[in-house]
Each structure stands twice: as C-alpha cells, then as structure tokens.
mmCIF file of C-alpha atoms in Angstrom:
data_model
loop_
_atom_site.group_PDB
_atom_site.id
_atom_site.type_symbol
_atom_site.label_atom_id
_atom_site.label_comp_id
_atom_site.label_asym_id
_atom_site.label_seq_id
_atom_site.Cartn_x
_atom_site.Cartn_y
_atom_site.Cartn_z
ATOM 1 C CA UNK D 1 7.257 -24.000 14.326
ATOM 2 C CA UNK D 2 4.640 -23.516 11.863
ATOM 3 C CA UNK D 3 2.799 -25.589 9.585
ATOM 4 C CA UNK D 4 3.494 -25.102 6.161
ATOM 5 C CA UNK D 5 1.353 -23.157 4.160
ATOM 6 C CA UNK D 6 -0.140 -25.826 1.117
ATOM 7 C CA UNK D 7 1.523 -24.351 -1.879
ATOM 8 C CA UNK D 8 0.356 -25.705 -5.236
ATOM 9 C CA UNK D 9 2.417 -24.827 -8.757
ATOM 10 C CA UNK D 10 -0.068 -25.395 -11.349
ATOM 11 C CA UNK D 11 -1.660 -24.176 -14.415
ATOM 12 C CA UNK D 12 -4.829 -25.277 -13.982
ATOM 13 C CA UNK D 13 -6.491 -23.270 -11.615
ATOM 14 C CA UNK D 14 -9.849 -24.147 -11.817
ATOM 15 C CA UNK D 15 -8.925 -27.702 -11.049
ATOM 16 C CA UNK D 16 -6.575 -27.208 -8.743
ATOM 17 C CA UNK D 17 -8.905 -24.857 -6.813
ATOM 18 C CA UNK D 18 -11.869 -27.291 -7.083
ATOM 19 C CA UNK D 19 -9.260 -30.085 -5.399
ATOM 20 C CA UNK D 20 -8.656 -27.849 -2.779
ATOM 21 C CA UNK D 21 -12.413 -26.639 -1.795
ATOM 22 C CA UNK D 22 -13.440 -29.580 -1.696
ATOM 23 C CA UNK D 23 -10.777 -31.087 0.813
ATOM 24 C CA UNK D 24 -12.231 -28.406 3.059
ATOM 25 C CA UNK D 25 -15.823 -29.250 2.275
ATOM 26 C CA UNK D 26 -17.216 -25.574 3.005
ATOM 27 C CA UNK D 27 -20.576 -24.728 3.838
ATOM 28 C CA UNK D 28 -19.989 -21.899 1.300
ATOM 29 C CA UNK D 29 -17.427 -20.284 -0.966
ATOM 30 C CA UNK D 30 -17.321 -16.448 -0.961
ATOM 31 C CA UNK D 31 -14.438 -15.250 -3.924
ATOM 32 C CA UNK D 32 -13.355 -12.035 -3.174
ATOM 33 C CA UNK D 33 -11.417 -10.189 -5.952
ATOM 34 C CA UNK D 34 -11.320 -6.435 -7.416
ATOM 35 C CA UNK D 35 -13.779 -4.802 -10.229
ATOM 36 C CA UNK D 36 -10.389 -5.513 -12.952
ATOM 37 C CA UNK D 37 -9.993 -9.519 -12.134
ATOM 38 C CA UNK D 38 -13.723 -10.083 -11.544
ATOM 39 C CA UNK D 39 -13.979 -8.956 -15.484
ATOM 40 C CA UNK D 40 -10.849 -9.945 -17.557
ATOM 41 C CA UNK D 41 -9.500 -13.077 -15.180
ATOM 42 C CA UNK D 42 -12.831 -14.450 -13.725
ATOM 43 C CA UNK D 43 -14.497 -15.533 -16.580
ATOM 44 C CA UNK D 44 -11.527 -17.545 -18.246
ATOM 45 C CA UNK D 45 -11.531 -19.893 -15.020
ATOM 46 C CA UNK D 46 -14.620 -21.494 -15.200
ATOM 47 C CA UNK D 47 -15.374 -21.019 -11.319
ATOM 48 C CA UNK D 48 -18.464 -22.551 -9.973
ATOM 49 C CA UNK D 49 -21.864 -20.836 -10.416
ATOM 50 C CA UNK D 50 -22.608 -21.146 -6.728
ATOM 51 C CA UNK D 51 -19.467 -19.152 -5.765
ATOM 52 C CA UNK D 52 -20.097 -15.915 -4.384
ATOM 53 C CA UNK D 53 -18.281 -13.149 -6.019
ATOM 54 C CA UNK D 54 -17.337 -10.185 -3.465
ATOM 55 C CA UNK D 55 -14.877 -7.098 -5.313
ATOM 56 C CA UNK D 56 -13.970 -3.809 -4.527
ATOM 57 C CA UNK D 57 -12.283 -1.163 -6.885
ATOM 58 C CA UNK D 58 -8.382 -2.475 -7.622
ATOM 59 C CA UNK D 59 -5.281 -0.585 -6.822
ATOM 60 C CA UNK D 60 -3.440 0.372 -3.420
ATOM 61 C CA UNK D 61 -5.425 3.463 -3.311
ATOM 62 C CA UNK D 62 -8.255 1.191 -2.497
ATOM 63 C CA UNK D 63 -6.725 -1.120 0.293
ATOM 64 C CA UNK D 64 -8.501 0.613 2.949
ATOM 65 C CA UNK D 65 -11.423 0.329 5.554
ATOM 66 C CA UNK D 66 -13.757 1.371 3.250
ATOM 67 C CA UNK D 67 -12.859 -1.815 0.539
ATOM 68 C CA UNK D 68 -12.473 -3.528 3.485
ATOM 69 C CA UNK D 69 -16.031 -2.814 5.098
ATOM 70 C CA UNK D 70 -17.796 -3.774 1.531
ATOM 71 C CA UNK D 71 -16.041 -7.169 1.003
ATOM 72 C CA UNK D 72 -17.458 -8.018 4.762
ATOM 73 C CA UNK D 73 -20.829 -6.444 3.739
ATOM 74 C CA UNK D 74 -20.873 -8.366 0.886
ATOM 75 C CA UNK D 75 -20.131 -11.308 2.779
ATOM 76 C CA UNK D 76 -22.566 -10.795 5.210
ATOM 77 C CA UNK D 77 -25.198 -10.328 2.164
ATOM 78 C CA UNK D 78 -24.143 -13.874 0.765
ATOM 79 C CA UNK D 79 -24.837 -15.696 4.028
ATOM 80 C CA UNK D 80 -20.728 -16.357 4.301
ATOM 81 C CA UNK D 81 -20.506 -18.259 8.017
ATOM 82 C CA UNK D 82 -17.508 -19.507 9.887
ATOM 83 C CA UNK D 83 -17.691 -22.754 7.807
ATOM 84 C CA UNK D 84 -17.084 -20.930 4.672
ATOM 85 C CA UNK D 85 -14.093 -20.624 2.856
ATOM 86 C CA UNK D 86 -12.792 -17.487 1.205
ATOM 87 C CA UNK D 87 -10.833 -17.554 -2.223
ATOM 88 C CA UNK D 88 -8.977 -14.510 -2.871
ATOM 89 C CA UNK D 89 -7.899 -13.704 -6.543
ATOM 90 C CA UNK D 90 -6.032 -11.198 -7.515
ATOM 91 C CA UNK D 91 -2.878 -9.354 -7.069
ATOM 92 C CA UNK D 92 -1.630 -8.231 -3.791
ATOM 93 C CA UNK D 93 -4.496 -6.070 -3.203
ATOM 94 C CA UNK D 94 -6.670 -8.432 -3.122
ATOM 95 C CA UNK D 95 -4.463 -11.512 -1.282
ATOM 96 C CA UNK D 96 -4.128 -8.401 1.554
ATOM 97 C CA UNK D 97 -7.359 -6.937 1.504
ATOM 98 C CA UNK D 98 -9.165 -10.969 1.450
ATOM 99 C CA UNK D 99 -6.845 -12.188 3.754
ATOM 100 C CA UNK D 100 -7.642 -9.933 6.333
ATOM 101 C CA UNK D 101 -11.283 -10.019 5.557
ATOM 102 C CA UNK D 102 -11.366 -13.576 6.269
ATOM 103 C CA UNK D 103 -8.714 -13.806 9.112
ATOM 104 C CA UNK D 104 -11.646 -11.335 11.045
ATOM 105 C CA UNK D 105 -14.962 -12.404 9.561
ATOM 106 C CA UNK D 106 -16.594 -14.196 12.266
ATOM 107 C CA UNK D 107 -13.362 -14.093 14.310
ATOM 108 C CA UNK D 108 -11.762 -16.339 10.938
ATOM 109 C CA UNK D 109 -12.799 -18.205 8.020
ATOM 110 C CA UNK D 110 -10.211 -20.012 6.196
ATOM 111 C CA UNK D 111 -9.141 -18.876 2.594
ATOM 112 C CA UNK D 112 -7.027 -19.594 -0.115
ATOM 113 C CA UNK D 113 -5.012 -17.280 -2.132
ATOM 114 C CA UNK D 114 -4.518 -17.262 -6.058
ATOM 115 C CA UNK D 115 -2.291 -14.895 -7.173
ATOM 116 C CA UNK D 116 -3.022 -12.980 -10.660
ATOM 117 C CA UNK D 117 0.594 -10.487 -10.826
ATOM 118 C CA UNK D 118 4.195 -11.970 -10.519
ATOM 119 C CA UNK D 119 4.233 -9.722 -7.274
ATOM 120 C CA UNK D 120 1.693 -11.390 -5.394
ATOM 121 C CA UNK D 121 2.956 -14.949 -6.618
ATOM 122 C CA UNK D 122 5.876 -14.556 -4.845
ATOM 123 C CA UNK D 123 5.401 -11.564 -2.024
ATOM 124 C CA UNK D 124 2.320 -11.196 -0.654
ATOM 125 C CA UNK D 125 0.075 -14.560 -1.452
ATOM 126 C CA UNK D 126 2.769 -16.749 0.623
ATOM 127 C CA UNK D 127 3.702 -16.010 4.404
ATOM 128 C CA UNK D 128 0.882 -15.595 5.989
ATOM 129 C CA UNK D 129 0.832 -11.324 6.318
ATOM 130 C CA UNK D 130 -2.905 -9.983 5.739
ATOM 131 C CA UNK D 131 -3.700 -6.209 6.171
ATOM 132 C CA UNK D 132 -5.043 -2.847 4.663
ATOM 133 C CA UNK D 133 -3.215 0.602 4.372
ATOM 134 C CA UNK D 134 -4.680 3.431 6.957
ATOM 135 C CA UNK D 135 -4.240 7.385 7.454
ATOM 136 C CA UNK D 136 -1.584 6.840 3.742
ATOM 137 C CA UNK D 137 0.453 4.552 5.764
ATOM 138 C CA UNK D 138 1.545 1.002 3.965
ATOM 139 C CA UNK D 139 -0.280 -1.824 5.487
ATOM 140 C CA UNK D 140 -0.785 -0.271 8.758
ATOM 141 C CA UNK D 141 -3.794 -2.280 10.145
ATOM 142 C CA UNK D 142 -3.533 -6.320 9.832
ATOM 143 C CA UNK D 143 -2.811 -9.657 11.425
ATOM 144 C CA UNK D 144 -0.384 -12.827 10.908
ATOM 145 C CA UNK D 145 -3.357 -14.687 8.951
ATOM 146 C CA UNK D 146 -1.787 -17.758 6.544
ATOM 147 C CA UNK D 147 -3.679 -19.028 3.955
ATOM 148 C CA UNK D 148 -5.003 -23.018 3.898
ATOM 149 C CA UNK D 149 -3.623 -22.939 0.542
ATOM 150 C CA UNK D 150 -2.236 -20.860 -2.531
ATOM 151 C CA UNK D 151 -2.275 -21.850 -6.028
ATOM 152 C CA UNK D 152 0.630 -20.617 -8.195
ATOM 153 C CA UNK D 153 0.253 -20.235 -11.954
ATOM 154 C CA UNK D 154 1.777 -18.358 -14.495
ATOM 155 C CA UNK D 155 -1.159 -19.007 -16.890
ATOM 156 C CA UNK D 156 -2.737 -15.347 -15.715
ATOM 157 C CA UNK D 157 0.486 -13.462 -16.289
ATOM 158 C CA UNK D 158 0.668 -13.345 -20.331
ATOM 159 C CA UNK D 159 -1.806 -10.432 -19.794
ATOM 160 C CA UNK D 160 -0.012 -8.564 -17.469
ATOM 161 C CA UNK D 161 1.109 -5.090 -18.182
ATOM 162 C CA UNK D 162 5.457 -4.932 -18.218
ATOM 163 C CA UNK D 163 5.408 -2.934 -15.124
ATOM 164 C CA UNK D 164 3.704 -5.739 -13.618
ATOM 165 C CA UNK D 165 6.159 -8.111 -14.395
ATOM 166 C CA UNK D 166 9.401 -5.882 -13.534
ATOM 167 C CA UNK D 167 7.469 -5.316 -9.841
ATOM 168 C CA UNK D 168 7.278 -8.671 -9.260
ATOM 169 C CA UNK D 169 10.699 -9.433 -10.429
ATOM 170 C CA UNK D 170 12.465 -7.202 -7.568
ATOM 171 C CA UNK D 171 10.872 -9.354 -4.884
ATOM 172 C CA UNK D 172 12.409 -12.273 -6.806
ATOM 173 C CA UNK D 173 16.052 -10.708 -7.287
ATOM 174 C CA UNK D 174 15.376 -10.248 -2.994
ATOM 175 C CA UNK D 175 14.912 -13.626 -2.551
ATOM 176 C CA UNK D 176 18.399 -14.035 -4.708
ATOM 177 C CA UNK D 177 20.233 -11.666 -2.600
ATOM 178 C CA UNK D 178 19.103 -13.236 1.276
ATOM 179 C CA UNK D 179 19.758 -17.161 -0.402
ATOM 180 C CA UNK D 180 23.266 -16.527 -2.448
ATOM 181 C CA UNK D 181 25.773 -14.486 -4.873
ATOM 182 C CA UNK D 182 25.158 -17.204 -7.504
ATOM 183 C CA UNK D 183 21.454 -16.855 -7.279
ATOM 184 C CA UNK D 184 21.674 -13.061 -6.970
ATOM 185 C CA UNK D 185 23.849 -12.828 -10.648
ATOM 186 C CA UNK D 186 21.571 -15.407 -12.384
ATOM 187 C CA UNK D 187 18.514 -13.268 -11.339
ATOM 188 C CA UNK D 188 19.979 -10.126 -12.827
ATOM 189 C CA UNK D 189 21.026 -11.828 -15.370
ATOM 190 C CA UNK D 190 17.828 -12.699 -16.713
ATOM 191 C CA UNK D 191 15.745 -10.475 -18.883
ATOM 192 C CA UNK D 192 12.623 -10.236 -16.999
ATOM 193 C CA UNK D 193 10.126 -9.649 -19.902
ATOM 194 C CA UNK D 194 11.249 -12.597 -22.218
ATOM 195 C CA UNK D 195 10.999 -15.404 -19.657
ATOM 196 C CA UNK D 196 9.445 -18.651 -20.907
ATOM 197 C CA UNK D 197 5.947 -19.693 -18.931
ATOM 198 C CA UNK D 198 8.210 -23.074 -17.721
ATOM 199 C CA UNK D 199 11.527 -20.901 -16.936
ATOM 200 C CA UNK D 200 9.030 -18.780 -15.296
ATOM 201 C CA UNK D 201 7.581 -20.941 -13.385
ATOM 202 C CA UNK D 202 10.692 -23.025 -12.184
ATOM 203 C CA UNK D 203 11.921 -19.434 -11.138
ATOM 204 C CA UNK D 204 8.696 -19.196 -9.034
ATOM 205 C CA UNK D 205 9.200 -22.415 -7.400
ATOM 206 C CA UNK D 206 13.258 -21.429 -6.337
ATOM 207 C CA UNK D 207 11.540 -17.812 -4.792
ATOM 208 C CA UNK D 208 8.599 -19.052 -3.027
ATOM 209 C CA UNK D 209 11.151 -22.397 -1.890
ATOM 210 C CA UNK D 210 13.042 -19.198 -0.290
ATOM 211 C CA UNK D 211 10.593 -17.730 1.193
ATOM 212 C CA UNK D 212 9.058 -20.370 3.412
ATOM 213 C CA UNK D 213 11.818 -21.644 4.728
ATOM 214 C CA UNK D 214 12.189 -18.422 5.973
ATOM 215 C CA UNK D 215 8.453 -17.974 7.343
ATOM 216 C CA UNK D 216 8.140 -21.576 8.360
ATOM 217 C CA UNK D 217 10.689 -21.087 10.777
ATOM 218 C CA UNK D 218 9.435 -17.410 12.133
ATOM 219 C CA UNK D 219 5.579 -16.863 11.144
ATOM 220 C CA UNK D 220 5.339 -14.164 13.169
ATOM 221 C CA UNK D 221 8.171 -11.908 12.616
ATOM 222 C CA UNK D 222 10.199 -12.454 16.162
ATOM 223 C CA UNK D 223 13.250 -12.761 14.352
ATOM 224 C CA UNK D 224 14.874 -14.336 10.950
ATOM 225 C CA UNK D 225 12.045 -13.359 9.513
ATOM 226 C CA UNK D 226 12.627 -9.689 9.293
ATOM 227 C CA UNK D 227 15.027 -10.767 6.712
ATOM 228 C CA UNK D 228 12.523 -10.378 4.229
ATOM 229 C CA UNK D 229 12.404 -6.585 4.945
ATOM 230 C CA UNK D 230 15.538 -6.342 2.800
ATOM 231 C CA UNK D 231 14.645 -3.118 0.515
ATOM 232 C CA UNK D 232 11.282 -2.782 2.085
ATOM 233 C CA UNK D 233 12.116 -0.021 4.997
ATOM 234 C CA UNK D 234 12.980 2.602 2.210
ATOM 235 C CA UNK D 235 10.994 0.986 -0.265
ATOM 236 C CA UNK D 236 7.822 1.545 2.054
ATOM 237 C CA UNK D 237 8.662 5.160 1.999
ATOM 238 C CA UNK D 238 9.175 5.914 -1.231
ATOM 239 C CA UNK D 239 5.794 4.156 -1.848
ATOM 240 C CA UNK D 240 4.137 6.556 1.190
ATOM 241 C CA UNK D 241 5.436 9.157 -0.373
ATOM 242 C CA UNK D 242 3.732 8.567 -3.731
ATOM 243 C CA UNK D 243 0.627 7.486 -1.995
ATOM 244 C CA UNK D 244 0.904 11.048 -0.052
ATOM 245 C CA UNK D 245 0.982 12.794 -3.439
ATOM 246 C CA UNK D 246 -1.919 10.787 -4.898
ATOM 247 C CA UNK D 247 0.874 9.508 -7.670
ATOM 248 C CA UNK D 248 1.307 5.170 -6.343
ATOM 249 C CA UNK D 249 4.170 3.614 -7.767
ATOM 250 C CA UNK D 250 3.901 -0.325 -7.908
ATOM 251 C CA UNK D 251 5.190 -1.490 -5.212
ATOM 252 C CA UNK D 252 7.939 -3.627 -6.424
ATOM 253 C CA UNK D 253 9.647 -0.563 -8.126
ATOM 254 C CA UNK D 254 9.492 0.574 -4.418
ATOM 255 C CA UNK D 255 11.136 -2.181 -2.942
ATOM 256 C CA UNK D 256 13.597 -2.570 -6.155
ATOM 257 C CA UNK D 257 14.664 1.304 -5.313
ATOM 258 C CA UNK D 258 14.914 0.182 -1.846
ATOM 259 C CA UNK D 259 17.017 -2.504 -2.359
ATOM 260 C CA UNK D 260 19.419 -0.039 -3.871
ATOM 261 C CA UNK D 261 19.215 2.157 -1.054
ATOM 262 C CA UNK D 262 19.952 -1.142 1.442
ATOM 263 C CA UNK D 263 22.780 -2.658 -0.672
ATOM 264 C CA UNK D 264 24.343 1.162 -0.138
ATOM 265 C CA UNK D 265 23.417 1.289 3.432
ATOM 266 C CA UNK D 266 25.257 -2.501 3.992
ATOM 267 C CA UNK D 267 28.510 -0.873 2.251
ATOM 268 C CA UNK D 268 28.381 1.932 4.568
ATOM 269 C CA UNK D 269 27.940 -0.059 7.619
ATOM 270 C CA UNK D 270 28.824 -3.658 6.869
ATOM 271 C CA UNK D 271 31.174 -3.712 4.386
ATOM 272 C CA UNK D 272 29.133 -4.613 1.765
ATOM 273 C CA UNK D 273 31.281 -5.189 -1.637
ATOM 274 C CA UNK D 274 30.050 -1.958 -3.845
ATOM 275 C CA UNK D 275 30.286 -4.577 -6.540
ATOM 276 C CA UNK D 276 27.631 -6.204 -5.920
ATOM 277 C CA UNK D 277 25.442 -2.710 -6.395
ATOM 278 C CA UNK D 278 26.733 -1.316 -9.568
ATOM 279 C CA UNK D 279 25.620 -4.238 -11.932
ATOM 280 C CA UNK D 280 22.055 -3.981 -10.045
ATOM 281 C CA UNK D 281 22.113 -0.405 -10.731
ATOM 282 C CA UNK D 282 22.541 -1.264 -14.342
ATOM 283 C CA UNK D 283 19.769 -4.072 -14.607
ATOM 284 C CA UNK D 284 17.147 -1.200 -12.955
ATOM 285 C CA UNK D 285 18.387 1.022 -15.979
ATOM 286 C CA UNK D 286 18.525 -1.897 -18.643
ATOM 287 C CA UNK D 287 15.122 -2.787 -17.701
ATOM 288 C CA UNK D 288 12.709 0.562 -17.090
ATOM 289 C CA UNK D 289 12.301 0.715 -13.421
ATOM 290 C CA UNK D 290 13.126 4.388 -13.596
ATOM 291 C CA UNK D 291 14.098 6.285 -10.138
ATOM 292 C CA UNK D 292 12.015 7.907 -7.306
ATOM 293 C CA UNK D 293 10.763 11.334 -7.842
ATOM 294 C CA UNK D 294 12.646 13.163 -4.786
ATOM 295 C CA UNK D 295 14.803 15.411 -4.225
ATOM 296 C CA UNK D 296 17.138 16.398 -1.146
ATOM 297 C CA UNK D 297 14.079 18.448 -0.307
ATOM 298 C CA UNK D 298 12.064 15.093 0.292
ATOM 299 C CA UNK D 299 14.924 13.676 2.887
ATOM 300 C CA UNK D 300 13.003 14.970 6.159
ATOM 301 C CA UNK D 301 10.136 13.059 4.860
ATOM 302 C CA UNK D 302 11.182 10.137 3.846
ATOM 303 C CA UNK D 303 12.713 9.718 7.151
ATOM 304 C CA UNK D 304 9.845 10.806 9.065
ATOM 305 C CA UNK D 305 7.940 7.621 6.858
ATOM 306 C CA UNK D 306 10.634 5.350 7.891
ATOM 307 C CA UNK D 307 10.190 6.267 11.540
ATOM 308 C CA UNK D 308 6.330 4.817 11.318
ATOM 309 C CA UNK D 309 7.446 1.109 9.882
ATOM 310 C CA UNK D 310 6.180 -1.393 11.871
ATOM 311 C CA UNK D 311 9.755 -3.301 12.528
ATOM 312 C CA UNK D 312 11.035 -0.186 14.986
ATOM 313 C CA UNK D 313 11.252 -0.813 18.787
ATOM 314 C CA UNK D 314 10.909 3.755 18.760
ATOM 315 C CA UNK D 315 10.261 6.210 16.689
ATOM 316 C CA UNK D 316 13.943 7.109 17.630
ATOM 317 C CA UNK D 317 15.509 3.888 16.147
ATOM 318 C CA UNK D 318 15.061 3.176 12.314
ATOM 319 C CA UNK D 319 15.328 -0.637 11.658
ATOM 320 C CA UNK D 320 16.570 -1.626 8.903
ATOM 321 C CA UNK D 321 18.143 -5.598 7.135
ATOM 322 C CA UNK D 322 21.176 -5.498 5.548
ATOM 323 C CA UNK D 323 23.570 -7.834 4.224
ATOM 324 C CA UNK D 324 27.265 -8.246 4.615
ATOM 325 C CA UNK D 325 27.396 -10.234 1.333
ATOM 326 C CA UNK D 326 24.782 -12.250 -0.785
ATOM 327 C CA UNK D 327 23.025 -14.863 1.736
ATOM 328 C CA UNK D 328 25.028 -13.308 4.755
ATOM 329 C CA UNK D 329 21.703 -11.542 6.731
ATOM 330 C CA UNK D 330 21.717 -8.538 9.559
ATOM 331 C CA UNK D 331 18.404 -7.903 10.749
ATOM 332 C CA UNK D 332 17.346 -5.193 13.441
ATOM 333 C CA UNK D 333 20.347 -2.643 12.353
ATOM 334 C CA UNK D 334 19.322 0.791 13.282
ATOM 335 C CA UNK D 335 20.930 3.441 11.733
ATOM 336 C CA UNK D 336 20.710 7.376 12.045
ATOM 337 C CA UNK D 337 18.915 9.526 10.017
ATOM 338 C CA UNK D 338 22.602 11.639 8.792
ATOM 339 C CA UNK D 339 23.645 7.899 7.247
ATOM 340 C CA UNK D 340 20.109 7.449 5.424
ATOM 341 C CA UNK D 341 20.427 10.802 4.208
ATOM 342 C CA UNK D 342 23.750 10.039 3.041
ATOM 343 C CA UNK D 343 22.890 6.862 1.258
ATOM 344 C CA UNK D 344 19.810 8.906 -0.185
ATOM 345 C CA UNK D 345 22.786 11.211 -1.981
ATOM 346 C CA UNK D 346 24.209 8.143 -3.264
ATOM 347 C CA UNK D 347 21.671 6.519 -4.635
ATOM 348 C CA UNK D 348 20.501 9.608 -5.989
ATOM 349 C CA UNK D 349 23.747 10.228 -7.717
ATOM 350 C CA UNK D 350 23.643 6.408 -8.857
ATOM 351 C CA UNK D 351 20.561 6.295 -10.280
ATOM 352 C CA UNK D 352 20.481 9.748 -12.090
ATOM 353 C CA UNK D 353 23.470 9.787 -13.292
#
C-alpha cells in the first residue's frame, strides 16, 4: 500500500509552500505553470525571487509534446538537477503537464502540486496520475507519478470564471455518488456558484478525504481504483470529440455529461434506481452545464473514442464503472456498443428535452 500523498488545506500558499520546500531542502526550485497563472495568480503569492518560472500556453489544446518539450527545455536552461524540486501551479493542465515533466526529468525530480481551478483541487492535483494528450487522444502518454505534496486553497478560486467552478463541481458530485446517497443529494443540493470560501473548503476536504482512500489503497489502477472512472469513459469521448473539432469543452462538463450517460448505463444493466438520475438531470439544467453537441450521426464515433480508453483489456471490450446504487461500485463492466448507443438516445432525449 501506498504512502499517502501530503495533502495540506490552507489559505496561505506562500507559507505553506515555503514550509514544504524547505522540508525537502532542494538544490533548486523550478515552478512550472501556464502564460494565464504566471500573470494573474503568480504575482499575488509572493514566491521567492530565486524560483525559476517555466510556462507554456494554458488550455488542453496545449497538453502536448510540444508544451511538454519547452517546460524540460526550460528546465534544462535553469540548471534544474535531480535534487530539485518542481512546483506546479495551475489548473489541471499544468498539475498533468508538470507532473509528468518532473516524474521524467532526469529519470524524476520530486514536485508539489498547487491547484488554481476547483477541478484540479479535487481531480487531477491528488492521486498521483501525470500525463499529456497525443494524436487528440485524452491523456494518452503518462506515468503513475504522486506528488511529495499538494496544497489546497480556495483563496485562488474567487477569480475563476463560473464554468470553472461548475467543472470542478461534477468531479465533486462523483466523489458523492462512489461514497453515499446522502452525500450524493447534499451535493446536488448545493448551488455551486454561491458556496462560502469555508463551506467550500470543508466540501474540498470531504472530496479529496474520498479520493485517497480510494488511491491509497490502489495507486496504480489494478483494481478499486478504476472506481474513479465513474462518468469518465463517455466523458473522455465527448471531450475527444470536441478536441477533434478544435471546439474543447472543460472537462468537468465532460465527465458531468458522462456521469449521466453512466447513471443510465447502471439502470440498464444493474438496476440502477432511475431516481437517482432525474434530479441530476435537473441540477445540470438548473445550473448551465448545457448538453454535448452530437447527434445520432456522432454514435460510431463516440464509440470508436471509447474503444481507445486506457481501462480496456481490447479494443473489442468497452470498460466501463457503474453503480448499483450510491456507494455500491462495479468496475471493469463491459458493455456492447448497441447498449451505449441506446443509453446515448436516452440521454439525448433527457437532456434535450
């Protein structure tokens, strides 16, 4: 078993951060960020003038080799060695993108993650997952690379666009649907965009508390861990699809869509209670996450994308997690391509309706 990523809930980041570093007594600390953070975010934390600052042009468009190739340019320029640490801030972008920069720099440096969005607070700064996207497929090049330490804060968010926030909040009504039905209700419950920084944060807490118990006890993705890859195999697509057509979606819309899709798919193959989806159809409505441009035209496709996730044992066998209720868990459930197509119809009539 694992150890336990160090996960710090704090509002002050600079000396939280400075704690940290220092613990690890580096012979150098590279920061690697995007163009966005390095201007609005950076300059509000009071980092150390002897901190390296690395960045490459934000957005998933730009999680690729070529980002990839600068940051370790840039740390090559900067004298980084395999005694320096790497502190990656930013959204998930960046906590990907940094993560895997470091995890392969010199065969590793260690790093630290601060998360800047909701989405990377609680998705991909925690669990250890590092990795760019390649040939318009979703984090298709990577490694199992955890982080010494993340710093959680919700100080960053106040500037945060809504879409941001209701991205983020999908992963965190995920994490409500693999721990309970009471957690699941009080997540939908909330209104995401008029959450207090403390309700926030004690929200954060509950999520990333999920999360790691889940990763501490399967790092590498062998088994319980797939769990997390509830609304993720047709939320990848959907989010292929839109990087396909040079239109990205964030990807929490993605994975809110695809929870959708997998709380269908566990009716039709689990028994799933279909009253558990209708009120989470309404909060997607209620709160602007808007639906998926596809049509039945798209179905072939989408399937074809699901085919090249990285949980299938074949092309031929679609893997999927699904639930039999709230906090009840299937992993590795293959289903056909007629049933996905099927629960494409439905959540197209769902959502459009």
């Amino acid at each position: 078993m694992a150890e336990p990523q160090q996960i710090i809930f704090s509002n002050d980041i600079a000396g939280s951060l400075a704690r940290i570093v220092s613990e690890m007594r580096p012979s150098s600390v590279v920061v690697v960020t995007d163009d966005e953070v390095k201007s609005l975010v950076l300059p509000r934390l009071g980092l150390p003038a002897d901190w390296t600052v690395c960045s490459f042009a934000p957005g998933d468009l730009n999680k690729n080799l070529e980002s990839l190739a600068a940051v370790w340019g840039q740390m090559e320029e900067a004298g980084a060695t395999r005694h320096s640490t790497v502190v990656n801030i930013g959204g998930g972008v960046v906590t990907d993108l940094g993560g895997f920069a470091a995890a392969t720099f010199k065969r590793g440096v260690r790093f630290v993650n601060v998360p800047t969005t909701l989405l990377a607070a609680v998705d991909a700064a925690v669990g250890g997952k590092t990795g760019v996207n390649f040939n318009e497929y979703k984090n298709e090049i990577g490694a199992f690379a955890p982080a010494d330490a993340v710093v959680i804060s919700s100080a960053t968010f106040g500037t945060l666009p809504a879409r941001e926030i209701l991205s983020g909040y999908a992963e965190m009504v995920k994490h409500g649907l693999l721990d309970s039905a009471e957690a699941y209700r009080a997540l939908i419950a909330e209104d995401p965009l008029k959450l207090s920084d403390e309700r926030m944060l004690e929200l954060l807490e509950y999520n990333v508390g999920v999360k790691e118990r889940v990763v501490t006890a399967d790092p590498f993705e062998r088994g319980i861990r797939r769990a997390l890859n509830l609304g993720h195999t047709p939320g990848h697509a959907f989010e292929s699809l839109a990087l396909h057509r040079g239109r990205p979606v964030p990807h929490g819309f993605a994975v809110g869509w695809g929870l959708l899709v997998d709380m269908i798919l566990s009716h039709m193959e689990l028994g799933f209670s279909s009253d558990y989806f209708y009120p989470y159809r309404d909060f997607l409505r209620e709160n602007g996450y808007g639906t998926p441009d596809i049509t039945c035209d798209d179905y072939d496709t989408i399937v074809d994308l699901m085919r090249h996730d990285k949980k299938n044992a074949s092309p031929d066998a679609i893997n999927f997690t699904l639930l039999r209720a709230p906090g009840d868990v299937c992993i590795d459930c293959i289903v056909t391509a007629d049933k996905i197509k099927a629960a494409l119809d439905i959540f197209r009539d769902l959502t459009e309706a």
